[in-house]
Amino acid sequence: MNQTIKDFIQTHEAEMIEMRRYLHQHPELSNEEYETTKFFASKLDELGVPYRTLEPTGVVAEIKGDHPGKTVLLRGDMDALPVNELNDHLDYKSQNEGKMHACGHDSHVSMLFLALRALNENKDLIHGTVRFIFQPAEEIGMGAKQAVEQGVLEGVDNAFGMHIWTPDPTGKVSVEAGPCFAAADRFEVKFTGFGGHAAQPHMTKDALVMGAQFAANVQSVISRRIDPLKSGVLTIGTFESGDRWNIIANDATLTGTVRTFDNDTRDIIEAGVKSYAQAVADAWGGQVEVTYDRLLDFVDNEDQSSALAQKVVLESFGEDHLIHNPPTMGGEDFGIFSQLVPGAFATVGCRNAEKETDYPHHHARFNVDEDALKVGAELYAQYALAYLNQDQF
């Protein structure tokens, strides 16, 4: 633990909170973060830190230490959600109707920026290079992929990110080795039959029946095709079919999601969804079209990086701040980074019922206990130093 970094974070905590509140008032949706991009570009200009902007949005900055070494990437996402905020009691409530930082991304980039300031003021401590990405479009699962395509990982040896986390009390940090956030896929199944009068079913091919059979039994792909010691979730979210109470449906469309923690299980479930949909269509004389999109890779925390991050938590905040959470089936596009370079992804608790920061992510009354921000900012900076300097002792 570096005391100079800790002191800098503590000294400038209020400025970080002010930044977070400004960003909370001015949320922008995925790949529309134009003003947010300009905001961070102007802040980096003030510091004299070199950066480049991404297309269509996003900023990548870099600090070279006074000593040679490896390169570590620190990532914070900055997009908001299409949610109408209901926190009327906040004087920093969203000013953009129908848009809200309902997942804490305003906190992520504010913590990241203070970490950048701390490291920029102490380049003599850095053995190598720290790259920072203020990343767009995490909520639609596109931002990390777009950034990788624009070279953000070129020359990077390790990557670290985090998510503010309302399930856990303020300041509690979890960074477990192995898969921690699931791969997230989306599928759409369109059955086509032959509609007709409800009184003459023998002259039709009922697409609604096809859809209903698929919905009722596709879960057997999970229970009968994958290893029971592995994890998989298949959820159907929508089912649309039929035009009128006395007409047999010509079409049925279902959409859903699949969550997994390894690629073999992912392959089996995708194949199972497609083959079962085809079998149902064949059984009832219909046709089917299946679209299966792999949106997010699973976040896979590398063993050594996770151990290093845990060490940072223990030394910087104490044993009572480190907790050990099980994996979540939620998705995070940091998984794209973790599949390409070693690294780790942490959660930082921000739950405080007294401050009404105990609403779930994506809720219209979501908010964070801002006491958690100094933990996240320091964790970013201390991890970067610990990774780059670990070979110096």
Coordinates of N, CA and C in Angstrom, one line a residue, residues 5-128:
I5 N -0.4 7.8 -2.3 CA -1.7 7.6 -3.1 C -2.9 7.7 -2.2
K6 N -2.9 7.0 -1.1 CA -4.0 7.1 -0.2 C -4.3 8.5 0.3
D7 N -3.2 9.2 0.6 CA -3.4 10.6 1.1 C -4.0 11.5 0.0
F8 N -3.5 11.3 -1.3 CA -4.1 12.1 -2.4 C -5.5 11.8 -2.6
I9 N -5.9 10.6 -2.5 CA -7.4 10.2 -2.7 C -8.2 10.8 -1.6
Q10 N -7.8 10.7 -0.4 CA -8.5 11.3 0.7 C -8.6 12.8 0.6
T11 N -7.6 13.5 0.2 CA -7.6 14.9 0.0 C -8.5 15.4 -1.0
H12 N -8.7 14.6 -2.1 CA -9.5 15.1 -3.2 C -10.8 14.4 -3.4
E13 N -11.2 13.7 -2.3 CA -12.5 12.9 -2.3 C -13.7 13.8 -2.7
A14 N -13.7 15.0 -2.1 CA -14.9 15.9 -2.4 C -15.0 16.3 -3.8
E15 N -13.9 16.5 -4.5 CA -13.9 16.8 -5.9 C -14.4 15.7 -6.8
M16 N -14.0 14.4 -6.3 CA -14.5 13.3 -7.0 C -16.0 13.1 -6.9
I17 N -16.5 13.4 -5.7 CA -18.0 13.3 -5.5 C -18.7 14.4 -6.3
E18 N -18.1 15.6 -6.4 CA -18.7 16.7 -7.2 C -18.8 16.3 -8.6
M19 N -17.7 15.6 -9.1 CA -17.7 15.2 -10.5 C -18.8 14.1 -10.7
R20 N -18.9 13.2 -9.8 CA -19.9 12.1 -10.0 C -21.3 12.7 -10.0
R21 N -21.5 13.7 -9.2 CA -22.9 14.3 -9.2 C -23.2 15.1 -10.5
Y22 N -22.1 15.7 -11.0 CA -22.3 16.4 -12.3 C -22.7 15.4 -13.4
L23 N -21.9 14.3 -13.4 CA -22.2 13.3 -14.4 C -23.6 12.7 -14.2
H24 N -24.0 12.5 -13.0 CA -25.3 12.0 -12.7 C -26.4 12.9 -13.2
Q25 N -26.2 14.1 -13.2 CA -27.2 15.1 -13.7 C -27.2 15.1 -15.2
H26 N -26.2 14.6 -15.9 CA -26.1 14.7 -17.3 C -25.8 13.4 -18.0
P27 N -26.7 12.4 -17.8 CA -26.5 11.1 -18.4 C -26.7 11.0 -19.9
E28 N -25.9 10.1 -20.5 CA -26.0 9.9 -21.9 C -26.1 8.4 -22.2
L29 N -26.9 8.0 -23.2 CA -27.0 6.6 -23.5 C -25.8 6.0 -24.2
S30 N -25.8 4.7 -24.4 CA -24.7 4.0 -25.0 C -24.4 4.5 -26.4
N31 N -23.2 4.8 -26.7 CA -22.7 5.3 -28.0 C -23.2 6.7 -28.3
E32 N -23.8 7.4 -27.3 CA -24.2 8.7 -27.4 C -23.6 9.6 -26.4
E33 N -22.5 9.2 -25.8 CA -21.8 9.9 -24.7 C -20.9 11.0 -25.3
Y34 N -21.4 11.8 -26.1 CA -20.6 12.9 -26.8 C -20.2 13.9 -25.8
E35 N -21.1 14.4 -25.0 CA -20.7 15.5 -24.0 C -19.9 14.9 -22.9
T36 N -20.1 13.7 -22.5 CA -19.2 13.0 -21.5 C -17.8 12.9 -22.0
T37 N -17.7 12.5 -23.3 CA -16.4 12.4 -23.9 C -15.7 13.7 -23.9
K38 N -16.4 14.8 -24.3 CA -15.8 16.1 -24.3 C -15.4 16.5 -22.9
F39 N -16.2 16.2 -21.9 CA -16.0 16.5 -20.5 C -14.6 16.0 -20.1
F40 N -14.4 14.7 -20.3 CA -13.2 14.1 -19.9 C -12.0 14.5 -20.7
A41 N -12.2 14.8 -22.0 CA -11.1 15.3 -22.8 C -10.7 16.7 -22.3
S42 N -11.6 17.5 -21.9 CA -11.2 18.8 -21.3 C -10.5 18.7 -20.0
K43 N -10.9 17.8 -19.2 CA -10.2 17.5 -17.9 C -8.8 17.0 -18.1
L44 N -8.6 16.2 -19.1 CA -7.3 15.7 -19.4 C -6.4 16.8 -20.0
D45 N -7.0 17.7 -20.8 CA -6.3 18.8 -21.3 C -5.7 19.7 -20.2
E46 N -6.6 19.9 -19.2 CA -6.2 20.7 -18.0 C -5.0 20.1 -17.3
L47 N -4.9 18.7 -17.3 CA -3.8 18.1 -16.6 C -2.6 17.9 -17.5
G48 N -2.8 18.1 -18.8 CA -1.7 17.8 -19.7 C -1.4 16.4 -19.9
V49 N -2.4 15.5 -19.7 CA -2.2 14.1 -19.9 C -2.6 13.7 -21.3
P50 N -1.7 13.0 -22.1 CA -2.0 12.7 -23.5 C -3.2 11.7 -23.5
Y51 N -4.0 11.8 -24.6 CA -5.2 11.0 -24.8 C -5.6 11.0 -26.2
R52 N -6.5 10.0 -26.5 CA -7.1 10.0 -27.8 C -8.6 9.6 -27.6
T53 N -9.4 10.1 -28.5 CA -10.8 9.7 -28.4 C -11.1 8.5 -29.3
L54 N -12.1 7.8 -28.9 CA -12.6 6.6 -29.7 C -13.8 7.0 -30.6
E55 N -14.1 6.1 -31.5 CA -15.3 6.3 -32.3 C -16.4 5.4 -31.9
P56 N -17.6 5.8 -31.7 CA -18.1 7.2 -31.8 C -17.8 8.0 -30.5
T57 N -17.6 7.3 -29.4 CA -17.4 8.0 -28.1 C -16.4 7.3 -27.3
G58 N -15.9 7.9 -26.2 CA -14.9 7.3 -25.4 C -13.6 7.9 -25.4
V59 N -12.8 7.8 -24.4 CA -11.5 8.4 -24.2 C -10.5 7.4 -23.7
V60 N -9.3 7.4 -24.3 CA -8.2 6.6 -23.8 C -7.0 7.5 -23.5
A61 N -6.6 7.5 -22.2 CA -5.5 8.3 -21.8 C -4.3 7.4 -21.3
E62 N -3.1 8.0 -21.2 CA -2.0 7.2 -20.8 C -1.0 8.0 -20.0
I63 N -0.5 7.4 -19.0 CA 0.6 8.0 -18.1 C 1.8 7.1 -18.1
K64 N 2.9 7.6 -18.6 CA 4.1 6.9 -18.5 C 4.9 7.2 -17.3
G65 N 5.3 6.2 -16.5 CA 6.0 6.5 -15.3 C 7.4 6.9 -15.6
D66 N 8.1 7.3 -14.5 CA 9.5 7.7 -14.6 C 10.5 6.5 -14.8
H67 N 10.0 5.3 -14.7 CA 10.8 4.1 -14.8 C 10.2 3.2 -15.9
P68 N 11.0 2.5 -16.6 CA 10.4 1.5 -17.6 C 9.7 0.3 -17.0
G69 N 8.8 -0.3 -17.8 CA 8.1 -1.5 -17.3 C 7.0 -1.9 -18.2
K70 N 6.1 -2.6 -17.6 CA 4.9 -3.1 -18.3 C 3.8 -2.1 -18.4
T71 N 2.7 -2.5 -19.1 CA 1.5 -1.6 -19.2 C 0.3 -2.3 -18.6
V72 N -0.4 -1.5 -17.8 CA -1.6 -2.0 -17.2 C -2.7 -1.1 -17.6
L73 N -3.9 -1.7 -17.9 CA -5.1 -0.9 -18.3 C -6.0 -0.8 -17.2
L74 N -6.5 0.4 -16.9 CA -7.6 0.6 -15.9 C -8.8 1.0 -16.7
R75 N -10.0 0.4 -16.4 CA -11.2 0.6 -17.2 C -12.3 1.1 -16.4
G76 N -13.0 2.1 -16.8 CA -14.3 2.6 -16.2 C -15.3 2.8 -17.3
D77 N -16.5 2.4 -17.2 CA -17.5 2.6 -18.2 C -18.4 3.9 -17.8
M78 N -19.0 4.5 -18.9 CA -19.6 5.8 -18.6 C -21.0 6.0 -19.2
D79 N -21.6 5.0 -19.7 CA -22.9 5.2 -20.3 C -24.0 5.0 -19.3
A80 N -25.2 5.6 -19.6 CA -26.4 5.5 -18.7 C -27.4 4.6 -19.4
L81 N -28.6 4.6 -18.7 CA -29.7 3.7 -19.1 C -30.9 4.5 -19.5
P82 N -31.8 4.0 -20.3 CA -33.0 4.7 -20.7 C -34.1 4.5 -19.6
V83 N -33.8 5.1 -18.4 CA -34.6 5.0 -17.2 C -35.0 6.4 -16.8
N84 N -36.3 6.6 -16.4 CA -36.7 7.9 -15.9 C -36.5 7.9 -14.4
E85 N -35.5 8.8 -13.9 CA -35.1 8.7 -12.5 C -36.3 9.2 -11.6
L86 N -36.4 8.5 -10.5 CA -37.5 8.8 -9.5 C -36.9 9.3 -8.2
N87 N -35.6 9.6 -8.2 CA -35.0 10.2 -6.9 C -35.2 11.7 -6.9
D88 N -36.5 12.1 -6.6 CA -36.8 13.5 -6.6 C -36.2 14.3 -5.5
H89 N -35.8 13.6 -4.4 CA -35.2 14.2 -3.3 C -33.7 14.6 -3.5
L90 N -33.1 14.2 -4.6 CA -31.7 14.5 -4.8 C -31.6 15.8 -5.6
D91 N -30.7 16.7 -5.1 CA -30.5 17.9 -5.9 C -29.6 17.7 -7.1
Y92 N -29.1 16.5 -7.3 CA -28.3 16.2 -8.5 C -29.0 15.1 -9.4
K93 N -30.3 15.1 -9.3 CA -31.1 14.2 -10.1 C -30.9 14.4 -11.6
S94 N -31.1 13.4 -12.4 CA -30.9 13.6 -13.8 C -31.7 14.7 -14.4
Q95 N -31.0 15.5 -15.2 CA -31.7 16.6 -15.9 C -32.1 16.2 -17.3
N96 N -31.8 15.0 -17.7 CA -32.1 14.5 -19.1 C -33.3 13.5 -19.0
E97 N -34.4 13.9 -19.4 CA -35.6 13.1 -19.2 C -35.4 11.7 -19.9
G98 N -35.8 10.7 -19.2 CA -35.8 9.4 -19.7 C -34.4 8.8 -19.7
K99 N -33.4 9.4 -19.1 CA -32.1 8.9 -19.1 C -31.6 9.0 -17.6
M100 N -30.8 7.9 -17.2 CA -30.4 7.9 -15.8 C -29.2 7.0 -15.6
H101 N -28.3 7.5 -14.8 CA -27.2 6.6 -14.4 C -27.7 5.7 -13.3
A102 N -28.4 4.6 -13.7 CA -29.0 3.7 -12.8 C -28.2 2.5 -12.6
C103 N -26.9 2.5 -12.9 CA -26.1 1.3 -12.7 C -24.7 1.7 -12.1
G104 N -24.5 3.0 -11.9 CA -23.3 3.5 -11.2 C -22.1 3.8 -12.1
H105 N -22.3 3.9 -13.4 CA -21.2 4.2 -14.3 C -20.7 5.6 -14.1
D106 N -21.5 6.5 -13.6 CA -21.0 7.8 -13.3 C -20.0 7.7 -12.2
S107 N -20.2 6.8 -11.2 CA -19.2 6.6 -10.2 C -17.9 6.0 -10.7
H108 N -18.1 5.0 -11.6 CA -16.9 4.3 -12.2 C -15.9 5.3 -12.8
V109 N -16.4 6.2 -13.6 CA -15.4 7.1 -14.3 C -14.9 8.2 -13.4
S110 N -15.7 8.5 -12.4 CA -15.3 9.5 -11.4 C -14.1 8.9 -10.6
M111 N -14.3 7.7 -10.1 CA -13.2 7.0 -9.4 C -12.0 6.9 -10.2
L112 N -12.2 6.5 -11.5 CA -11.1 6.3 -12.4 C -10.3 7.6 -12.6
F113 N -11.0 8.7 -12.7 CA -10.4 10.0 -13.0 C -9.5 10.4 -11.8
L114 N -10.0 10.2 -10.6 CA -9.2 10.6 -9.4 C -8.0 9.7 -9.3
A115 N -8.1 8.4 -9.7 CA -7.0 7.5 -9.7 C -5.9 8.0 -10.7
L116 N -6.4 8.5 -11.8 CA -5.5 9.0 -12.9 C -4.8 10.2 -12.3
R117 N -5.5 11.1 -11.6 CA -4.9 12.3 -11.1 C -3.8 11.9 -10.0
A118 N -4.1 11.0 -9.2 CA -3.2 10.5 -8.2 C -1.9 10.0 -8.8
L119 N -2.1 9.2 -9.8 CA -0.9 8.6 -10.5 C -0.1 9.6 -11.3
N120 N -0.8 10.5 -11.9 CA -0.2 11.6 -12.7 C 0.7 12.5 -11.8
E121 N 0.3 12.7 -10.5 CA 1.1 13.5 -9.6 C 2.2 12.7 -9.0
N122 N 2.3 11.4 -9.3 CA 3.3 10.6 -8.6 C 4.0 9.7 -9.7
K123 N 4.4 10.2 -10.8 CA 5.0 9.4 -11.8 C 6.3 8.7 -11.4
D124 N 6.9 9.3 -10.4 CA 8.2 8.7 -9.9 C 8.0 7.4 -9.2
L125 N 6.7 7.1 -8.9 CA 6.4 5.8 -8.3 C 6.1 4.7 -9.3
I126 N 5.9 5.1 -10.5 CA 5.4 4.1 -11.6 C 6.6 3.5 -12.4
H127 N 6.6 2.2 -12.4 CA 7.6 1.4 -13.2 C 6.8 0.9 -14.4
G128 N 6.6 1.7 -15.4 CA 5.9 1.3 -16.6 C 4.8 2.3 -17.0

